[in-house]
């Protein structure tokens, strides 16, 4: 009899909200985050940053007694003065050229924090003229073109053409734990270990190794991380390098933890976007042509802009079928702190634009917004903008219908008409895992090994950042191996110990890494044969299984032309937002969100629910109250007092429904979930505001923006949004390249006239 | 200063203008109280003084002279709120959790949903969207109602002479 | 945290007379109550001084009581917003002050912030200040030499500047009897725990309304011309126009001048509509 038959029947862990692997430490204060770590002889570190957006450093003066200080500049870098990421264009420390405010120039360390803070450093600059507005920038960091069919043919077929420009601003992550690391030179004299609040230990490991060169071996250990949301994907490489340089020079552990203002000012944010749509549609609502132009502001260095542009571009035509599509994207250089990864990664921006645009298309056709979406929603057998043939794991229609039904959308729309309440919806989707051949390139690996106690240990570099990685991976392994969930161990990711499973981003931790672990467990099960793990260890000794990512055999992707299977699968969702407008103050209060989400299946229902509720709240902040105000290339509201995220009283009741549609190559049918929920709230809210008769095409839809829109001043609303994101620079007259006038510059145009061209009886 | 910390009278030396948050984390080596913003906006540094939540990042050390201070460590590991937060996923990344639990504790034994929402308005969470936090507080209240004796509500006029 | 503290000094009087003596003899000293601004200013590099006087232990300054034969509600300067919210005297006399205290921040701020601090700071966005302005409250100042009472409308002289002398403490604010429906509205950047973009308090007093606005000028302001217009029977449109001329809102990181102007006018209309006397039943 096999051990599976002998053992009492185990409850499957997958699909249950099992007790989490995190223990009780988060609720007792026992769990240690980066700033809680103390090492003997530890120094505190501080970063001296540029105060000009563009120019050169002419001189640096140290106006303090340097005794007891460790001081590091670019000359102390043993390896390369580069923060390795996609392109090697970003220096770890300024050599002489400054490209943005808050660019790191000098590092200081001292035992005493007060002395450290009191040290005065004067930097003299030669300034040059900065570029702040991406629409006026001379330099593209990345371009993208996705084409399908023929736009000319498509517009020729159209009965109505609708145009519009949409804007999204920066968004700041506001993880409640700021960025922080401690770099510790080890006793062996050769290794430097960085402990830190990190999503991607191997990103840091690689970047850091480049900076320290031959001087040291690098080891990165993730500490319990108080929120990431992408803000700790690539940025920690810089911080780790800084702390390590100070540690190498002083020979002592160095802790650098940013305070909130520095974190907001200096670290990455969501890429702002300006997105223009021109859409051809038949009278019956069938889309015939979608012409989309996407401009995102990358900031001063490339960082992850190419991939943000990529994901944003691929999602830019929305979850709709259209035979003729063109998506022209570019990430532009500006003299602002580089923007980077933030949950959604381009998709919240482009799906805001397309979903608000679709609502305007429905208006132009005098058509029910649900019917318009039903007509065009992607179905199994349809192809996406990149020509990907969708399969049965496509649920656009199901989530749409369920959300409409569940929320009482039609009934409420009728009831709210003429009142100060509005209801709006957004249909959206999110590709799971890295785009295109990204997963192949990552070549992620996972290891399972038997423990002496007869359990099993997971070794992956996937990090727990609150989303439930530890628990979810353990559930998958437990069930695939047929052992109790309690017998699965998940220690902290330590690059000296775990294989590189790729970064904890892109909604891949369950679907991609979980799947590799599932395959490890299946092989281990086969090799254990009739023996239990304890029996095997006793009789045969240690056993470890390592497996690498294998792409599903059917995936075809053309990187050069951006054609084919962009993602292995997509998760689908529809949000319905109900809002109430205060007619005196133009404040929009969300009353209720109905979120219907399909992500394969939920491995841990309560953790999955947490992702949906948390992502939805973050999306609501993006929609209504989170505004980064930039002046002269720097964030001027870099305090939580002035950059406001939702409190309990800003977050409405949420009605969630989870639909299942298994993805065959995901662990137990699971797809990715982490980012999907944040793509929907902003367009749903904007469409709810639209149902009140107010034409909002920017987020955040602050009361100031809503006021201008309510007064019919579209151009002022656009100008206001643009000015806040780009430092008061006026919006260019004329279009996105300074060419033909597309910008809603004509202030006298009413809402209905605005850029809606009707070509009746179009023939060709 | 001499004050009561987690039920014990202690004498701690530190500059009178040092933030209570820093004194707790460093001089007292109690790192359960977290710094999220240093401006009194996020509530991650919430401790209870005289049973009422305050932001430790805003309190000068001198002002706890003779006071009764409770940090998350003072709850040990067995309080129903602590278990409810983990079980109901009221804690995801956990950094806001100590402050959140202490403020919830101050809400009394059976707070209504309205009272929970208003009472926690000064504690920011970026992970959960708050729904699971309400579930956790309500679940803990349910458990506590079944066992503990009722707690007296603070008197509104206790400081006012007639 | 950015600011260093080791150079800061804190004097700790045990009684109010001792505090006043220190202010006179050992100044300059910045009085410190709930300290909700202290470290924020320290980090911003805008502390008003380096030597502080700790008022926290001075229990007599925390009392909320009725004085002058029941006529006046005396709110001690160190009364916290939480105390104000719970006080049946304040709830009865000036419910809009309770409303303002409830919206000033989360529970943590309410438990520490004091009304004396809100008055002393003199921020143009201070939430209690418009309420005190229309209540025609009286600020009680005390020094070692004695006590004086300053009508609230005469207290501020400019941006964060008042008639308080360096050797004086605000010890209380007195709330006289008030007739007429009271109204309060704060517009913040979000639903809870927000700095005001506009904050308005008003009273539909018999004969002449009282209206005050915060965040639209360098100090909290009464709107005498708007009040005159309404008292004289002007239309709301006219009164709103006068209001627009009376205030000087600006663009800042939280809002715009135009928004403040328009919304103030809207709030004026709302106040007027919501406090209109009810028609007597037939």
PDB file of C-alpha atoms in Angstrom, chain C residues 15-238:
ATOM      1  CA  UNK C  15       2.290  74.769  38.295  1.00  0.00           C
ATOM      2  CA  UNK C  16       0.768  77.483  36.167  1.00  0.00           C
ATOM      3  CA  UNK C  17       2.332  80.304  38.214  1.00  0.00           C
ATOM      4  CA  UNK C  18       5.719  78.629  37.809  1.00  0.00           C
ATOM      5  CA  UNK C  19       5.149  78.388  34.070  1.00  0.00           C
ATOM      6  CA  UNK C  20       4.306  82.076  33.890  1.00  0.00           C
ATOM      7  CA  UNK C  21       7.334  83.022  35.887  1.00  0.00           C
ATOM      8  CA  UNK C  22       9.528  80.986  33.549  1.00  0.00           C
ATOM      9  CA  UNK C  23       8.003  82.690  30.551  1.00  0.00           C
ATOM     10  CA  UNK C  24       8.782  86.049  32.031  1.00  0.00           C
ATOM     11  CA  UNK C  25      12.247  85.320  33.398  1.00  0.00           C
ATOM     12  CA  UNK C  26      13.697  82.491  31.375  1.00  0.00           C
ATOM     13  CA  UNK C  27      12.405  83.239  27.881  1.00  0.00           C
ATOM     14  CA  UNK C  28      12.278  83.093  25.003  1.00  0.00           C
ATOM     15  CA  UNK C  29      10.298  79.895  25.429  1.00  0.00           C
ATOM     16  CA  UNK C  30       7.864  78.229  23.047  1.00  0.00           C
ATOM     17  CA  UNK C  31       4.909  76.756  24.950  1.00  0.00           C
ATOM     18  CA  UNK C  32       4.409  73.092  24.148  1.00  0.00           C
ATOM     19  CA  UNK C  33       1.018  71.430  24.627  1.00  0.00           C
ATOM     20  CA  UNK C  34      -0.046  68.365  22.582  1.00  0.00           C
ATOM     21  CA  UNK C  35       3.073  68.674  20.404  1.00  0.00           C
ATOM     22  CA  UNK C  36       1.288  67.452  17.279  1.00  0.00           C
ATOM     23  CA  UNK C  37       3.232  70.008  15.211  1.00  0.00           C
ATOM     24  CA  UNK C  38       6.569  69.888  16.943  1.00  0.00           C
ATOM     25  CA  UNK C  39       8.407  67.198  15.032  1.00  0.00           C
ATOM     26  CA  UNK C  40       6.749  68.104  11.766  1.00  0.00           C
ATOM     27  CA  UNK C  41       8.182  71.619  12.066  1.00  0.00           C
ATOM     28  CA  UNK C  42      11.497  70.239  13.269  1.00  0.00           C
ATOM     29  CA  UNK C  43      11.838  68.071  10.162  1.00  0.00           C
ATOM     30  CA  UNK C  44      10.845  70.958   7.945  1.00  0.00           C
ATOM     31  CA  UNK C  45      13.416  73.179   9.606  1.00  0.00           C
ATOM     32  CA  UNK C  46      10.764  75.694  10.660  1.00  0.00           C
ATOM     33  CA  UNK C  47      10.692  75.353  14.430  1.00  0.00           C
ATOM     34  CA  UNK C  48       9.819  78.695  16.037  1.00  0.00           C
ATOM     35  CA  UNK C  49      12.560  78.271  18.598  1.00  0.00           C
ATOM     36  CA  UNK C  50      14.802  75.815  20.397  1.00  0.00           C
ATOM     37  CA  UNK C  51      13.659  76.281  23.979  1.00  0.00           C
ATOM     38  CA  UNK C  52      10.302  74.908  25.034  1.00  0.00           C
ATOM     39  CA  UNK C  53       7.974  75.130  27.983  1.00  0.00           C
ATOM     40  CA  UNK C  54       6.119  71.908  28.703  1.00  0.00           C
ATOM     41  CA  UNK C  55       2.504  72.661  29.562  1.00  0.00           C
ATOM     42  CA  UNK C  56       1.361  69.047  29.621  1.00  0.00           C
ATOM     43  CA  UNK C  57       1.437  68.560  33.402  1.00  0.00           C
ATOM     44  CA  UNK C  58      -0.627  71.687  34.082  1.00  0.00           C
ATOM     45  CA  UNK C  59      -3.944  69.997  34.918  1.00  0.00           C
ATOM     46  CA  UNK C  60      -5.916  73.169  35.716  1.00  0.00           C
ATOM     47  CA  UNK C  61      -5.562  74.187  32.065  1.00  0.00           C
ATOM     48  CA  UNK C  62      -7.375  71.066  30.911  1.00  0.00           C
ATOM     49  CA  UNK C  63     -10.721  71.741  32.491  1.00  0.00           C
ATOM     50  CA  UNK C  64     -13.942  72.382  30.608  1.00  0.00           C
ATOM     51  CA  UNK C  65     -16.428  74.080  32.897  1.00  0.00           C
ATOM     52  CA  UNK C  66     -19.247  76.545  33.059  1.00  0.00           C
ATOM     53  CA  UNK C  67     -18.429  79.948  34.485  1.00  0.00           C
ATOM     54  CA  UNK C  68     -19.831  83.368  35.052  1.00  0.00           C
ATOM     55  CA  UNK C  69     -22.973  82.054  36.684  1.00  0.00           C
ATOM     56  CA  UNK C  70     -23.603  79.545  33.942  1.00  0.00           C
ATOM     57  CA  UNK C  71     -23.359  82.079  31.165  1.00  0.00           C
ATOM     58  CA  UNK C  72     -20.027  81.150  29.699  1.00  0.00           C
ATOM     59  CA  UNK C  73     -18.441  77.801  28.818  1.00  0.00           C
ATOM     60  CA  UNK C  74     -14.787  77.970  29.701  1.00  0.00           C
ATOM     61  CA  UNK C  75     -12.607  75.579  27.733  1.00  0.00           C
ATOM     62  CA  UNK C  76      -9.141  75.190  29.160  1.00  0.00           C
ATOM     63  CA  UNK C  77      -6.361  75.733  26.647  1.00  0.00           C
ATOM     64  CA  UNK C  78      -5.068  72.238  27.167  1.00  0.00           C
ATOM     65  CA  UNK C  79      -8.432  70.593  26.532  1.00  0.00           C
ATOM     66  CA  UNK C  80      -7.838  68.024  23.838  1.00  0.00           C
ATOM     67  CA  UNK C  81     -10.137  67.562  20.874  1.00  0.00           C
ATOM     68  CA  UNK C  82     -11.261  64.285  22.434  1.00  0.00           C
ATOM     69  CA  UNK C  83     -12.272  66.094  25.603  1.00  0.00           C
ATOM     70  CA  UNK C  84     -14.152  68.663  23.567  1.00  0.00           C
ATOM     71  CA  UNK C  85     -15.959  65.918  21.653  1.00  0.00           C
ATOM     72  CA  UNK C  86     -17.019  64.262  24.889  1.00  0.00           C
ATOM     73  CA  UNK C  87     -17.960  67.444  26.720  1.00  0.00           C
ATOM     74  CA  UNK C  88     -21.663  67.894  27.252  1.00  0.00           C
ATOM     75  CA  UNK C  89     -21.101  71.603  27.932  1.00  0.00           C
ATOM     76  CA  UNK C  90     -19.485  72.152  24.561  1.00  0.00           C
ATOM     77  CA  UNK C  91     -21.990  69.914  22.817  1.00  0.00           C
ATOM     78  CA  UNK C  92     -24.775  72.029  24.229  1.00  0.00           C
ATOM     79  CA  UNK C  93     -23.219  75.453  23.635  1.00  0.00           C
ATOM     80  CA  UNK C  94     -21.188  75.022  20.445  1.00  0.00           C
ATOM     81  CA  UNK C  95     -21.852  71.725  18.644  1.00  0.00           C
ATOM     82  CA  UNK C  96     -19.915  72.986  15.623  1.00  0.00           C
ATOM     83  CA  UNK C  97     -16.790  73.022  17.774  1.00  0.00           C
ATOM     84  CA  UNK C  98     -17.409  69.347  18.463  1.00  0.00           C
ATOM     85  CA  UNK C  99     -17.834  68.806  14.722  1.00  0.00           C
ATOM     86  CA  UNK C 100     -14.565  70.581  14.008  1.00  0.00           C
ATOM     87  CA  UNK C 101     -12.780  68.550  16.687  1.00  0.00           C
ATOM     88  CA  UNK C 102     -14.116  65.319  15.208  1.00  0.00           C
ATOM     89  CA  UNK C 103     -12.739  66.138  11.786  1.00  0.00           C
ATOM     90  CA  UNK C 104      -9.380  67.464  12.823  1.00  0.00           C
ATOM     91  CA  UNK C 105      -7.582  64.178  12.323  1.00  0.00           C
ATOM     92  CA  UNK C 106      -7.787  60.594  13.428  1.00  0.00           C
ATOM     93  CA  UNK C 107      -8.254  59.517  17.034  1.00  0.00           C
ATOM     94  CA  UNK C 108      -4.530  59.768  17.704  1.00  0.00           C
ATOM     95  CA  UNK C 109      -4.454  63.470  16.848  1.00  0.00           C
ATOM     96  CA  UNK C 110      -7.707  64.145  18.677  1.00  0.00           C
ATOM     97  CA  UNK C 111      -6.267  62.600  21.811  1.00  0.00           C
ATOM     98  CA  UNK C 112      -3.254  64.898  21.837  1.00  0.00           C
ATOM     99  CA  UNK C 113      -4.058  68.101  19.981  1.00  0.00           C
ATOM    100  CA  UNK C 114      -5.374  70.941  22.104  1.00  0.00           C
ATOM    101  CA  UNK C 115      -7.599  73.885  21.386  1.00  0.00           C
ATOM    102  CA  UNK C 116      -4.987  76.222  22.837  1.00  0.00           C
ATOM    103  CA  UNK C 117      -2.482  74.797  20.408  1.00  0.00           C
ATOM    104  CA  UNK C 118      -4.842  75.282  17.478  1.00  0.00           C
ATOM    105  CA  UNK C 119      -5.335  78.918  18.509  1.00  0.00           C
ATOM    106  CA  UNK C 120      -1.676  79.590  19.240  1.00  0.00           C
ATOM    107  CA  UNK C 121      -0.491  78.110  15.949  1.00  0.00           C
ATOM    108  CA  UNK C 122      -2.777  80.434  14.098  1.00  0.00           C
ATOM    109  CA  UNK C 123      -2.645  78.412  10.937  1.00  0.00           C
ATOM    110  CA  UNK C 124      -5.032  79.828   8.367  1.00  0.00           C
ATOM    111  CA  UNK C 125      -6.298  76.260   7.975  1.00  0.00           C
ATOM    112  CA  UNK C 126      -6.904  75.640  11.676  1.00  0.00           C
ATOM    113  CA  UNK C 127     -10.195  73.786  11.895  1.00  0.00           C
ATOM    114  CA  UNK C 128     -11.522  75.194  15.157  1.00  0.00           C
ATOM    115  CA  UNK C 129     -10.701  78.783  14.322  1.00  0.00           C
ATOM    116  CA  UNK C 130     -13.663  79.673  12.102  1.00  0.00           C
ATOM    117  CA  UNK C 131     -15.961  78.204  14.745  1.00  0.00           C
ATOM    118  CA  UNK C 132     -14.402  80.312  17.460  1.00  0.00           C
ATOM    119  CA  UNK C 133     -14.574  83.318  15.187  1.00  0.00           C
ATOM    120  CA  UNK C 134     -18.320  83.086  14.631  1.00  0.00           C
ATOM    121  CA  UNK C 135     -18.898  82.141  18.246  1.00  0.00           C
ATOM    122  CA  UNK C 136     -17.160  85.419  19.078  1.00  0.00           C
ATOM    123  CA  UNK C 137     -15.163  83.505  21.623  1.00  0.00           C
ATOM    124  CA  UNK C 138     -12.844  85.247  24.013  1.00  0.00           C
ATOM    125  CA  UNK C 139      -9.212  84.220  24.367  1.00  0.00           C
ATOM    126  CA  UNK C 140      -7.988  84.370  27.928  1.00  0.00           C
ATOM    127  CA  UNK C 141      -4.319  85.266  28.208  1.00  0.00           C
ATOM    128  CA  UNK C 142      -2.424  85.144  31.424  1.00  0.00           C
ATOM    129  CA  UNK C 143       1.008  86.343  32.386  1.00  0.00           C
ATOM    130  CA  UNK C 144       2.736  86.681  35.669  1.00  0.00           C
ATOM    131  CA  UNK C 145       1.359  90.199  35.765  1.00  0.00           C
ATOM    132  CA  UNK C 146      -2.260  89.217  35.374  1.00  0.00           C
ATOM    133  CA  UNK C 147      -4.965  88.142  33.006  1.00  0.00           C
ATOM    134  CA  UNK C 148      -6.557  89.760  30.010  1.00  0.00           C
ATOM    135  CA  UNK C 149      -9.343  88.796  27.681  1.00  0.00           C
ATOM    136  CA  UNK C 150      -9.065  89.327  23.952  1.00  0.00           C
ATOM    137  CA  UNK C 151     -12.060  88.940  21.669  1.00  0.00           C
ATOM    138  CA  UNK C 152     -11.244  86.288  19.101  1.00  0.00           C
ATOM    139  CA  UNK C 153     -11.715  88.700  16.219  1.00  0.00           C
ATOM    140  CA  UNK C 154      -8.904  90.853  17.601  1.00  0.00           C
ATOM    141  CA  UNK C 155      -6.519  88.052  18.421  1.00  0.00           C
ATOM    142  CA  UNK C 156      -4.692  87.603  15.092  1.00  0.00           C
ATOM    143  CA  UNK C 157      -2.617  90.353  13.532  1.00  0.00           C
ATOM    144  CA  UNK C 158      -1.286  88.520  10.500  1.00  0.00           C
ATOM    145  CA  UNK C 159      -0.033  85.201   9.182  1.00  0.00           C
ATOM    146  CA  UNK C 160       0.584  83.069  12.261  1.00  0.00           C
ATOM    147  CA  UNK C 161       0.920  86.259  14.309  1.00  0.00           C
ATOM    148  CA  UNK C 162      -1.197  87.318  17.269  1.00  0.00           C
ATOM    149  CA  UNK C 163      -1.364  89.797  20.110  1.00  0.00           C
ATOM    150  CA  UNK C 164      -0.080  87.188  22.547  1.00  0.00           C
ATOM    151  CA  UNK C 165       3.039  88.533  24.191  1.00  0.00           C
ATOM    152  CA  UNK C 166       6.000  86.193  24.653  1.00  0.00           C
ATOM    153  CA  UNK C 167       5.432  86.135  28.409  1.00  0.00           C
ATOM    154  CA  UNK C 168       1.760  85.182  28.079  1.00  0.00           C
ATOM    155  CA  UNK C 169       0.045  81.852  27.930  1.00  0.00           C
ATOM    156  CA  UNK C 170      -3.339  81.155  26.427  1.00  0.00           C
ATOM    157  CA  UNK C 171      -5.042  79.606  29.429  1.00  0.00           C
ATOM    158  CA  UNK C 172      -8.597  79.265  28.159  1.00  0.00           C
ATOM    159  CA  UNK C 173     -11.098  80.208  25.520  1.00  0.00           C
ATOM    160  CA  UNK C 174     -14.516  81.357  26.648  1.00  0.00           C
ATOM    161  CA  UNK C 175     -17.654  80.557  24.671  1.00  0.00           C
ATOM    162  CA  UNK C 176     -20.424  83.098  25.255  1.00  0.00           C
ATOM    163  CA  UNK C 177     -24.084  82.287  24.731  1.00  0.00           C
ATOM    164  CA  UNK C 178     -24.955  81.991  21.070  1.00  0.00           C
ATOM    165  CA  UNK C 179     -28.291  82.335  19.352  1.00  0.00           C
ATOM    166  CA  UNK C 180     -29.152  80.971  15.988  1.00  0.00           C
ATOM    167  CA  UNK C 181     -28.574  77.814  13.992  1.00  0.00           C
ATOM    168  CA  UNK C 182     -24.926  76.824  13.764  1.00  0.00           C
ATOM    169  CA  UNK C 183     -23.290  75.448  10.669  1.00  0.00           C
ATOM    170  CA  UNK C 184     -19.858  73.979   9.943  1.00  0.00           C
ATOM    171  CA  UNK C 185     -18.217  72.456   6.923  1.00  0.00           C
ATOM    172  CA  UNK C 186     -14.666  71.347   6.369  1.00  0.00           C
ATOM    173  CA  UNK C 187     -13.476  70.423   2.917  1.00  0.00           C
ATOM    174  CA  UNK C 188     -10.317  68.352   3.087  1.00  0.00           C
ATOM    175  CA  UNK C 189      -8.231  66.378   0.617  1.00  0.00           C
ATOM    176  CA  UNK C 190      -9.990  63.156   1.637  1.00  0.00           C
ATOM    177  CA  UNK C 191     -12.712  61.925   3.979  1.00  0.00           C
ATOM    178  CA  UNK C 192     -10.705  61.643   7.159  1.00  0.00           C
ATOM    179  CA  UNK C 193      -7.508  62.998   8.632  1.00  0.00           C
ATOM    180  CA  UNK C 194      -6.994  65.801   6.166  1.00  0.00           C
ATOM    181  CA  UNK C 195      -5.806  69.385   6.178  1.00  0.00           C
ATOM    182  CA  UNK C 196      -8.542  71.797   5.194  1.00  0.00           C
ATOM    183  CA  UNK C 197      -8.715  73.183   1.724  1.00  0.00           C
ATOM    184  CA  UNK C 198     -11.595  75.304   2.885  1.00  0.00           C
ATOM    185  CA  UNK C 199     -13.215  75.364   6.288  1.00  0.00           C
ATOM    186  CA  UNK C 200     -16.322  77.387   7.011  1.00  0.00           C
ATOM    187  CA  UNK C 201     -18.296  78.056  10.146  1.00  0.00           C
ATOM    188  CA  UNK C 202     -21.421  80.146  10.342  1.00  0.00           C
ATOM    189  CA  UNK C 203     -24.265  81.094  12.642  1.00  0.00           C
ATOM    190  CA  UNK C 204     -27.689  82.307  11.546  1.00  0.00           C
ATOM    191  CA  UNK C 205     -27.870  84.805  14.375  1.00  0.00           C
ATOM    192  CA  UNK C 206     -30.998  86.885  14.595  1.00  0.00           C
ATOM    193  CA  UNK C 207     -30.510  90.125  12.697  1.00  0.00           C
ATOM    194  CA  UNK C 208     -27.156  89.351  11.238  1.00  0.00           C
ATOM    195  CA  UNK C 209     -25.451  86.111  10.263  1.00  0.00           C
ATOM    196  CA  UNK C 210     -21.890  85.398  11.255  1.00  0.00           C
ATOM    197  CA  UNK C 211     -19.626  83.737   8.724  1.00  0.00           C
ATOM    198  CA  UNK C 212     -15.956  82.796   8.973  1.00  0.00           C
ATOM    199  CA  UNK C 213     -13.651  80.988   6.585  1.00  0.00           C
ATOM    200  CA  UNK C 214     -10.295  79.313   6.919  1.00  0.00           C
ATOM    201  CA  UNK C 215      -7.764  78.554   4.201  1.00  0.00           C
ATOM    202  CA  UNK C 216      -8.789  81.525   2.083  1.00  0.00           C
ATOM    203  CA  UNK C 217      -6.536  84.201   3.537  1.00  0.00           C
ATOM    204  CA  UNK C 218      -3.463  84.606   5.720  1.00  0.00           C
ATOM    205  CA  UNK C 219      -5.575  84.117   8.829  1.00  0.00           C
ATOM    206  CA  UNK C 220      -9.039  82.837   9.581  1.00  0.00           C
ATOM    207  CA  UNK C 221     -11.398  85.606   8.530  1.00  0.00           C
ATOM    208  CA  UNK C 222     -14.854  86.804   9.371  1.00  0.00           C
ATOM    209  CA  UNK C 223     -16.698  88.072   6.309  1.00  0.00           C
ATOM    210  CA  UNK C 224     -18.238  91.350   7.450  1.00  0.00           C
ATOM    211  CA  UNK C 225     -19.236  92.571   4.001  1.00  0.00           C
ATOM    212  CA  UNK C 226     -20.933  89.301   3.175  1.00  0.00           C
ATOM    213  CA  UNK C 227     -22.631  89.343   6.539  1.00  0.00           C
ATOM    214  CA  UNK C 228     -23.770  92.929   5.905  1.00  0.00           C
ATOM    215  CA  UNK C 229     -25.168  91.986   2.533  1.00  0.00           C
ATOM    216  CA  UNK C 230     -27.184  89.093   3.886  1.00  0.00           C
ATOM    217  CA  UNK C 231     -28.374  91.117   6.848  1.00  0.00           C
ATOM    218  CA  UNK C 232     -29.547  93.811   4.477  1.00  0.00           C
ATOM    219  CA  UNK C 233     -31.581  91.270   2.535  1.00  0.00           C
ATOM    220  CA  UNK C 234     -29.339  90.914  -0.509  1.00  0.00           C
ATOM    221  CA  UNK C 235     -29.901  87.971  -2.811  1.00  0.00           C
ATOM    222  CA  UNK C 236     -27.673  84.966  -2.390  1.00  0.00           C
ATOM    223  CA  UNK C 237     -26.125  85.630  -5.763  1.00  0.00           C
ATOM    224  CA  UNK C 238     -25.110  89.094  -4.625  1.00  0.00           C
TER     225      UNK C 238
END
